[in-house]
GROMACS .gro file of C-alpha atoms in nm:
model
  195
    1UNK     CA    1  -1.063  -1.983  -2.165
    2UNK     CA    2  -1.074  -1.632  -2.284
    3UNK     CA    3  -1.156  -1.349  -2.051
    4UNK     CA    4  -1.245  -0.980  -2.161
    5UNK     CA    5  -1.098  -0.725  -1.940
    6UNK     CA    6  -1.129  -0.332  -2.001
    7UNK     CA    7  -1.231  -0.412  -2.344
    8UNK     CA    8  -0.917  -0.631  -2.481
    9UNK     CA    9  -0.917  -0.996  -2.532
   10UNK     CA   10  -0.710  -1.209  -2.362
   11UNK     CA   11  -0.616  -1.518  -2.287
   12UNK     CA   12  -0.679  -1.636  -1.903
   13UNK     CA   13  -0.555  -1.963  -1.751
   14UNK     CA   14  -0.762  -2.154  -1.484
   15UNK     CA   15  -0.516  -2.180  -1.208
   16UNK     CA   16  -0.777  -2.260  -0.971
   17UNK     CA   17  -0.844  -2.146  -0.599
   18UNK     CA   18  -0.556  -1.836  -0.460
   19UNK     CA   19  -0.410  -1.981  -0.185
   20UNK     CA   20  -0.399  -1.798   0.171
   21UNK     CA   21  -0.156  -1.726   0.438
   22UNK     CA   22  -0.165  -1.564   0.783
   23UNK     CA   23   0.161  -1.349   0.846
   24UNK     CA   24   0.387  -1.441   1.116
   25UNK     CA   25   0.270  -1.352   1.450
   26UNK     CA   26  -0.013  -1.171   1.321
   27UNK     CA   27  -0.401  -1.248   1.261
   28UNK     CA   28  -0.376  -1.096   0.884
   29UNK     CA   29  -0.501  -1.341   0.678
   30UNK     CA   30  -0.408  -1.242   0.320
   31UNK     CA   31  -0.414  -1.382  -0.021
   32UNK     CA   32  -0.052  -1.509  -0.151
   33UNK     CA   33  -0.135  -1.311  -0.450
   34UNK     CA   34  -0.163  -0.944  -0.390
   35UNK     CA   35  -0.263  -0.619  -0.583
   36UNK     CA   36  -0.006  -0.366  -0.621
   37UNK     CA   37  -0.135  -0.064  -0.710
   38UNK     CA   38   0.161   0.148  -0.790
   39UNK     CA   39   0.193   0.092  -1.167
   40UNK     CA   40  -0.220   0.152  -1.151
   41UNK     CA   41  -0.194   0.557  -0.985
   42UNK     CA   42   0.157   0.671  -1.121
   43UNK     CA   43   0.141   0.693  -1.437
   44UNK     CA   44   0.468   0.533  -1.471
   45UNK     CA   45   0.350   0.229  -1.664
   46UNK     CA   46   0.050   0.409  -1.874
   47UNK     CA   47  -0.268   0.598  -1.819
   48UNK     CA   48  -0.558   0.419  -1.673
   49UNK     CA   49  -0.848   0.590  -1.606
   50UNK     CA   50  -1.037   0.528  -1.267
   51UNK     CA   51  -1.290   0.343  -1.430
   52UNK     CA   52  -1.035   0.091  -1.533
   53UNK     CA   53  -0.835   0.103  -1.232
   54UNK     CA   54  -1.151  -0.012  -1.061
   55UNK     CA   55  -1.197  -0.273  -1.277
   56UNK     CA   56  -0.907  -0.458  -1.240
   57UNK     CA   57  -0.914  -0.414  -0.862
   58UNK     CA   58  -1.265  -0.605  -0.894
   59UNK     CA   59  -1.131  -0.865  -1.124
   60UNK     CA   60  -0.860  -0.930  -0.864
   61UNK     CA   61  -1.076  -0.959  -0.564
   62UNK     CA   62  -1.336  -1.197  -0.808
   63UNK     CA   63  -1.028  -1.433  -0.887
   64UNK     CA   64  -0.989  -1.441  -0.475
   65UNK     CA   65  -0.729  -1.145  -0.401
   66UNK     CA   66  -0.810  -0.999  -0.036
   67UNK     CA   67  -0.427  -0.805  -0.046
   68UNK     CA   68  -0.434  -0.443  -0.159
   69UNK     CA   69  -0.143  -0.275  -0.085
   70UNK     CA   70  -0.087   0.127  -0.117
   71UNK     CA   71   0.143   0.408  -0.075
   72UNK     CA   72   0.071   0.776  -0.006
   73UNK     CA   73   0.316   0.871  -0.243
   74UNK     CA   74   0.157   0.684  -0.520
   75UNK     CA   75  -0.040   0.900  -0.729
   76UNK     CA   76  -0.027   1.184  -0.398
   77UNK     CA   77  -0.244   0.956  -0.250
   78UNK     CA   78  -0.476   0.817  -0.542
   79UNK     CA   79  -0.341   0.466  -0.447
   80UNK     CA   80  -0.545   0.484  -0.149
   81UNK     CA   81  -0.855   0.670  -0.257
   82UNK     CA   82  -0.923   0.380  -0.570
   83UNK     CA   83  -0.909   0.125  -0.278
   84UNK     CA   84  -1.201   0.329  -0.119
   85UNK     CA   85  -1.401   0.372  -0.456
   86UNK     CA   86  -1.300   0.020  -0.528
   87UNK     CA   87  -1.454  -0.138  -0.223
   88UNK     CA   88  -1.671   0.080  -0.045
   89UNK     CA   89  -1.889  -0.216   0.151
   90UNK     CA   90  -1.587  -0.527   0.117
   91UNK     CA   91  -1.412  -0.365   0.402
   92UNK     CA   92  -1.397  -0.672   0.601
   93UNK     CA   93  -1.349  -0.859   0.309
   94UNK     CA   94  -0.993  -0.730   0.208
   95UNK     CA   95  -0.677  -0.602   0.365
   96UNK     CA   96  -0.550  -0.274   0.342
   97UNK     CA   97  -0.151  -0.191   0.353
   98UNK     CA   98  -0.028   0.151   0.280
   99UNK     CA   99   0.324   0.282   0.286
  100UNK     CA  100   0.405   0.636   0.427
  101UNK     CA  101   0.715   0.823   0.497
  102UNK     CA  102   0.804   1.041   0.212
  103UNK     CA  103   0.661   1.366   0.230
  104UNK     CA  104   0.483   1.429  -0.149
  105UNK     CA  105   0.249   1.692  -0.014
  106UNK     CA  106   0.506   1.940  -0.041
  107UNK     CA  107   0.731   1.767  -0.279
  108UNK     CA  108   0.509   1.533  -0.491
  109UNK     CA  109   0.506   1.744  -0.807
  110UNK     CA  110   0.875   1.757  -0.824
  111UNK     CA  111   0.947   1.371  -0.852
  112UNK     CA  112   0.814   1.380  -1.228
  113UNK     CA  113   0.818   1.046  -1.432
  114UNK     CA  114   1.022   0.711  -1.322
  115UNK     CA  115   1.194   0.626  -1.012
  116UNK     CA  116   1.277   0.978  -0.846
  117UNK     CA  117   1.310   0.993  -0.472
  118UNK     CA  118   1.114   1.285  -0.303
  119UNK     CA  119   1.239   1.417   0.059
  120UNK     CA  120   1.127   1.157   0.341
  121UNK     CA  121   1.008   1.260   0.667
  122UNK     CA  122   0.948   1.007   0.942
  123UNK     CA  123   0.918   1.202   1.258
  124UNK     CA  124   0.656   1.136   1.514
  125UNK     CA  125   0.417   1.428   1.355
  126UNK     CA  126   0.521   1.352   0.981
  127UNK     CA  127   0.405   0.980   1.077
  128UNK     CA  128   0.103   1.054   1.245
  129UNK     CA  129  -0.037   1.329   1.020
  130UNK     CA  130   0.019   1.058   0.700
  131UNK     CA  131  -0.145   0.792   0.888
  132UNK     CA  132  -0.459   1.049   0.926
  133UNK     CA  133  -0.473   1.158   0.602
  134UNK     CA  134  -0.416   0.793   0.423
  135UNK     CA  135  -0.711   0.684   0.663
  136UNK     CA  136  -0.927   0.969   0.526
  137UNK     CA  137  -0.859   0.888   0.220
  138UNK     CA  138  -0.919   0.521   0.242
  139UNK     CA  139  -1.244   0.612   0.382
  140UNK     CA  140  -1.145   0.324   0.699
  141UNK     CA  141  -1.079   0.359   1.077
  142UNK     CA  142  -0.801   0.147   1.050
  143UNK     CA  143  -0.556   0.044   0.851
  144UNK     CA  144  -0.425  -0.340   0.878
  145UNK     CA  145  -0.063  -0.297   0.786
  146UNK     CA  146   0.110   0.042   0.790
  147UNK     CA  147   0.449   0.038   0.663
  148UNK     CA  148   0.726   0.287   0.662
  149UNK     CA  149   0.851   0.338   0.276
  150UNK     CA  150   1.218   0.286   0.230
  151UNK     CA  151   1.315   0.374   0.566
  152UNK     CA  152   1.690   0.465   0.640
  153UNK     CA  153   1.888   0.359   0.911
  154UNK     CA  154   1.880   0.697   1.078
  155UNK     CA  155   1.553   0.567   1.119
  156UNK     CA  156   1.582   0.208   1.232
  157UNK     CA  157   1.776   0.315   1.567
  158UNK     CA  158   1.493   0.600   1.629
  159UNK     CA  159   1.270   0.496   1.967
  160UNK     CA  160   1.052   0.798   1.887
  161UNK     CA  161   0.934   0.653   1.545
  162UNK     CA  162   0.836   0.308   1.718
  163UNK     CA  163   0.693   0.446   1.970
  164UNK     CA  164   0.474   0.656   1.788
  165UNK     CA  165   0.398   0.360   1.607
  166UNK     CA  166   0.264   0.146   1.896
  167UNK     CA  167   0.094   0.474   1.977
  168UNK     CA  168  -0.115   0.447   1.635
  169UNK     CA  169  -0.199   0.055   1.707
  170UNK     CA  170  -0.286   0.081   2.100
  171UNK     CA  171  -0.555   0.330   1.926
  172UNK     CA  172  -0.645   0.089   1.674
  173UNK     CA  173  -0.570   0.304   1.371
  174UNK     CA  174  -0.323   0.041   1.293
  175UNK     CA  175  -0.315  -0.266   1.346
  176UNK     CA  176   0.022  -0.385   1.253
  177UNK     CA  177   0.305  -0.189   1.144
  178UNK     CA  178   0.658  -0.284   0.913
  179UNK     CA  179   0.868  -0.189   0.692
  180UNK     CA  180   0.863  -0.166   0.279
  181UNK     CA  181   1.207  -0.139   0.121
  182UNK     CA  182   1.271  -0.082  -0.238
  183UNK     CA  183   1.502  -0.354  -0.400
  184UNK     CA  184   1.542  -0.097  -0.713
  185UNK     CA  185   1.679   0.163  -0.468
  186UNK     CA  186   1.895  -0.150  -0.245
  187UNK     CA  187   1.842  -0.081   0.096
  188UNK     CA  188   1.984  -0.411   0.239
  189UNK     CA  189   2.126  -0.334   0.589
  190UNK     CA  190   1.774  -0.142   0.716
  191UNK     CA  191   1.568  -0.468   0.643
  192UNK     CA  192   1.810  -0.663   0.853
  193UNK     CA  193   1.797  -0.432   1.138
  194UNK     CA  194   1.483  -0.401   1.145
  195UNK     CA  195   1.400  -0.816   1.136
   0.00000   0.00000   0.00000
């Protein structure tokens, strides 16, 4: 079968229904195929415009992809702004996980192209201001899995940060929380902490 997507040809192979999974002691039910969109707001991996970005988020969610996962940081926050354009009535429909934790409004310009770590912040405020802000832009009351980006083990032994973390899902602007880690970057010994 051949599929045309943002104007090019290609190939497509039925692979039939996308399986689904609930995560472990959760209610998320998610798609085992999820839709990244870092290489779609950075610029890292070429130019798309919104138009196109959009697109491919629909195509996903056509082929049966409910997962949409986000980061602040990508694109200063256009990762989570195309989920809003993307789906503005398929709320219930999808899931929404965002990553926050480093702080790009003050630093964001300076991480340029490629892999570049900006300054992190994870304090109570730092936390709770991103979560605000990455709701805003997602246009959503709540988002179903906030993670904390490439946390550090400073971090992993902090009770304020967890606490201020069941703060955010007792008010149902969360409603589960974890932790993304960067294999590029290696944090090993934080993931197993924090498991």
């Amino acid at each position: 079968m051949r599929a045309k997507v943002l104007g090019v040809q290609a190939k497509c192979v039925e692979i039939g229904a996308v399986n689904f999974r609930t995560y472990k002691n959760t209610d998320l039910r998610v798609s085992e195929v999820g839709f990244g969109l870092w290489t779609i707001s950075t610029g890292w991996w070429g130019n798309f415009t919104e138009g196109e970005a959009i697109a491919l988020m629909h195509k996903a969610f056509d082929l049966g992809v409910t997962l949409f996962d986000a980061a602040d940081t990508y694109g200063n926050g256009l990762s989570e702004e195309l989920i809003a354009k993307a789906f503005p009535k398929q709320r219930d429909e999808i899931v929404i996980a965002t990553k926050v934790g480093y702080d790009f409004v003050h630093h964001g310009e300076a991480r340029g192209r490629g892999q570049r770590e900006i300054p992190q912040d994870f304090s109570p405020e730092a936390i709770t201001r991103a979560t605000d802000a990455a709701l805003r832009r997602l246009k959503t009351d709540r988002i179903d899995l906030l993670q904390l980006h490439n946390i550090r083990m400073e971090q992993v032994y902090d009770d304020a940060l967890w606490t201020t973390l069941e703060k955010l899902k007792s008010t149902g602007k969360i409603r589960y929380f974890g932790i993304a880690l960067g294999p590029a970057i290696g944090w090993l010994y934080e993931g197993v902490n924090c498991i």
